[in-house]
Coordinates of C-alpha atoms in Angstrom, one line a residue:
X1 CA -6.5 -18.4 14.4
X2 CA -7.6 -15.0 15.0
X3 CA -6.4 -13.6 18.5
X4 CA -7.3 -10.0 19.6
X5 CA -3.3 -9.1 20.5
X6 CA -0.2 -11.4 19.7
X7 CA 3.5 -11.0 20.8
X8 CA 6.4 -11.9 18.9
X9 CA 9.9 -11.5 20.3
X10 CA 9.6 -8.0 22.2
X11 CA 6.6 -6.3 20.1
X12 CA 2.9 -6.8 20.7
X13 CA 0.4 -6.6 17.6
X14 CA -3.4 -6.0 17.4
X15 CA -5.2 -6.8 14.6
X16 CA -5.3 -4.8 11.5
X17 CA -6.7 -6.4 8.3
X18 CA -8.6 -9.5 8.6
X19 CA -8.2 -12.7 6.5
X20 CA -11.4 -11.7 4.0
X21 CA -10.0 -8.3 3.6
X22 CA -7.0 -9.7 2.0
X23 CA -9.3 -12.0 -0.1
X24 CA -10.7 -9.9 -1.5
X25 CA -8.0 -6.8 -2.5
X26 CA -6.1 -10.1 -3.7
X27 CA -8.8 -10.7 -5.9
X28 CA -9.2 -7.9 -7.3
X29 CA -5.3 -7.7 -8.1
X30 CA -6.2 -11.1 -10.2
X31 CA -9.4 -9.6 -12.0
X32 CA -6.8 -6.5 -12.9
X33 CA -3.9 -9.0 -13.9
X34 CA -6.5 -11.1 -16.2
X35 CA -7.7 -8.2 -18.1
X36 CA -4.2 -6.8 -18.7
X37 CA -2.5 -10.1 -19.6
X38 CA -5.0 -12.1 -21.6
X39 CA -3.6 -13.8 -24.5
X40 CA 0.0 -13.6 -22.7
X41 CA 1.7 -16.3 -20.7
X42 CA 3.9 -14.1 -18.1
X43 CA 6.1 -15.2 -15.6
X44 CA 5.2 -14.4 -11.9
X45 CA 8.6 -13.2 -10.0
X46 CA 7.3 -14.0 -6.2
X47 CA 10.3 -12.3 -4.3
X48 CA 10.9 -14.6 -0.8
X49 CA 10.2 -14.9 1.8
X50 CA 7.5 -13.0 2.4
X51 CA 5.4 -13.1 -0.8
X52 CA 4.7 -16.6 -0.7
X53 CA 1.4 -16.7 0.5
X54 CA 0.3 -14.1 -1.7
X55 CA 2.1 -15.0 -4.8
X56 CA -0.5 -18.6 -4.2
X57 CA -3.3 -17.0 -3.6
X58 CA -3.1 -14.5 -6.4
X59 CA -2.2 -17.4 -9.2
X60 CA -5.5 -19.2 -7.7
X61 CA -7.5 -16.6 -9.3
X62 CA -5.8 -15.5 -12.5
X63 CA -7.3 -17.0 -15.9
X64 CA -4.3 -17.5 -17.8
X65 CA -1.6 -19.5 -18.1
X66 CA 1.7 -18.3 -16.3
X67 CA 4.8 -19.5 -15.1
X68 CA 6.1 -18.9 -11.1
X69 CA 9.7 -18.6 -10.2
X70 CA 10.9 -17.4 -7.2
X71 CA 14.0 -15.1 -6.0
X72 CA 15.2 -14.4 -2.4
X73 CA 16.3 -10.9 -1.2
X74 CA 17.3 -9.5 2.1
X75 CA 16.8 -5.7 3.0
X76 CA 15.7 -5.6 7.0
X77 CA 17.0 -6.3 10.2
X78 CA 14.2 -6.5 12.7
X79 CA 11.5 -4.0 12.2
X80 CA 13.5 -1.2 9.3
X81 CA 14.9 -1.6 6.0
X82 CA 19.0 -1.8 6.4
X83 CA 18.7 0.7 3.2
X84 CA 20.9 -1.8 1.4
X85 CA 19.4 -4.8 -1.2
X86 CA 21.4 -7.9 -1.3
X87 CA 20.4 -10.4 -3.9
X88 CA 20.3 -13.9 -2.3
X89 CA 18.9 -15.9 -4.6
X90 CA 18.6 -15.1 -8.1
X91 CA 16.4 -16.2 -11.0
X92 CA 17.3 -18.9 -13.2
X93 CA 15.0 -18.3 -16.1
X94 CA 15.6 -16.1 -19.4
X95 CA 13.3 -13.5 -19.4
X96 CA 14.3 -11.6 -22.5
X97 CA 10.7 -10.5 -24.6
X98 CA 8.9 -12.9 -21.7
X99 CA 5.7 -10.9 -20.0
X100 CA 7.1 -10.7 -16.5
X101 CA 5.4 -9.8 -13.3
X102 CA 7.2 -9.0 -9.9
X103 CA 5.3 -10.1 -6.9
X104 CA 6.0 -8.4 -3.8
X105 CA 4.5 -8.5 -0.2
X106 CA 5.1 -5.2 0.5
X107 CA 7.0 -1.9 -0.9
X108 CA 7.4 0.4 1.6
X109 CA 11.3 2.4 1.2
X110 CA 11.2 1.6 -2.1
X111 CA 14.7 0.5 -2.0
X112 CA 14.4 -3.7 -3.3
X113 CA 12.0 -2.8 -5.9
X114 CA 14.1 -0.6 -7.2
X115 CA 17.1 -2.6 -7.3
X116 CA 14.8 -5.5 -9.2
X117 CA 13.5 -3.2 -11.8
X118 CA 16.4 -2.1 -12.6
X119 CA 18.2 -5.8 -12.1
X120 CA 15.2 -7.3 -14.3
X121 CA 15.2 -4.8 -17.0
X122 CA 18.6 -5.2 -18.2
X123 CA 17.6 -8.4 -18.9
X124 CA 15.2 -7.4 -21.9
X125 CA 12.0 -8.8 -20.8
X126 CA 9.0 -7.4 -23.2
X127 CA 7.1 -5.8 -20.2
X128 CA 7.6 -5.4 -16.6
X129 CA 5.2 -4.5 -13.7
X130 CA 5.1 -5.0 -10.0
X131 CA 1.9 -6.6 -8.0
X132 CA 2.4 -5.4 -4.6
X133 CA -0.2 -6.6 -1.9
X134 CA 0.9 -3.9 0.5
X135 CA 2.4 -0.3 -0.3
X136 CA 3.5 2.1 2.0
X137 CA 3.5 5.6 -0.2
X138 CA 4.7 8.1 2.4
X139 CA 7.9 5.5 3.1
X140 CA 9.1 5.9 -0.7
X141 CA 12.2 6.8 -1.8
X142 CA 12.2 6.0 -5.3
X143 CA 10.5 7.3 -8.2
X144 CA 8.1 3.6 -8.4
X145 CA 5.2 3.6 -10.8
X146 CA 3.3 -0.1 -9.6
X147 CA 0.7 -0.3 -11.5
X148 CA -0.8 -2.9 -9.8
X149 CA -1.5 -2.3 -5.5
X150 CA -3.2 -4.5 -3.2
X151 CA -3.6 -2.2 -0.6
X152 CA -2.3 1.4 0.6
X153 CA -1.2 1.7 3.9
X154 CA 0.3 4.2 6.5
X155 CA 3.4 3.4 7.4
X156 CA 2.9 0.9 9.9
X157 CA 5.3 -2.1 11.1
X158 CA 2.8 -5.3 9.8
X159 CA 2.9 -8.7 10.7
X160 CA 1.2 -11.9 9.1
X161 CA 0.1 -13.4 5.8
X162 CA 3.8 -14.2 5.1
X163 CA 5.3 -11.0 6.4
X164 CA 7.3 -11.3 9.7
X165 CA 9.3 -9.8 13.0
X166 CA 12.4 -11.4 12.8
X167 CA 11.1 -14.5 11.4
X168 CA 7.7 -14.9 13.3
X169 CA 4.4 -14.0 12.4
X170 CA 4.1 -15.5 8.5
X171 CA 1.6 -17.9 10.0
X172 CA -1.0 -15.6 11.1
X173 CA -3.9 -15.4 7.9
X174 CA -4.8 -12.4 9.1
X175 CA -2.8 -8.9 9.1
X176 CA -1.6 -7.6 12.7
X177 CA 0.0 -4.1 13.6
X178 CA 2.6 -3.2 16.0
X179 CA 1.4 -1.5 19.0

């Protein structure tokens, strides 16, 4: 599945990153992660819906042992951020003194990661970093230090690899952008 345009709902999308492109900054975000956390058993965040191809793919190829959970947050309507975070599903787990690790799909305002860091740290964990696969630097509007980035990216409305219009598009393996 690798089409040269694609339409979803109104939009039309040309390709952008391919499948082995995202292999291999993924893969390099595990490399990072196993360095930093040997000897530590962290607990991967994936935030839904859209990390959940990434959050699989980067646990394939980490050598240690961690733990996933997932949470559920809400912050666009169509192809923009609403500017407001609402928590839909929350996480279950204690993390007080646990390693934890937020995976995230994409940061681009800045304004769910925030809300999670902030959400996550009042609940005592011993350290707490972000793996984003995609950031958008000139969309921030929070002071963010992620220490670990899949990719930098202008800020362009992306499709596939779990990240949607509306609902459609996660399917796609490769990345598409909105022409």
């Amino acid at each position: 599945m690798n089409p040269d345009h694609i339409s979803l709902h109104n939009k039309q999308f040309e390709p952008y990153l391919s499948a082995t492109q995202l292999a291999t900054a993924i893969q390099e975000l595990a490399t990072r992660l196993t360095q930093d956390y040997a000897g530590k058993t962290p607990l991967l965040v994936a935030v839904l819906n859209g990390s959940f191809m990434f959050v699989a793919d980067l646990m394939k190829g980490l050598k240690f042992d961690c733990e996933v959970s997932f949470i559920k947050v809400a912050s666009y309507q169509g192809t923009s951020s609403t500017g407001s975070v609402k928590e839909v599903l929350g996480l279950s787990e204690d993390i007080k003194d646990r390693h934890v690790i937020i995976v995230e799909d994409i940061v681009d305002t800045g304004h769910t990661m925030r809300m999670l860091l902030d959400t996550l740290a009042a609940k005592q964990p011993a350290s707490l970093e972000v793996a984003t696969l995609f950031m958008k630097p000139e969309c921030l509007q929070h002071e963010l230090s992620i220490r670990y980035v899949g990719l930098s990216i202008p800020n362009d409305f992306i499709v596939g690899y779990g990240l949607d219009y509306d609902g459609l598009g996660r399917n796609y393996p490769d990345v598409y952008k909105a022409v």
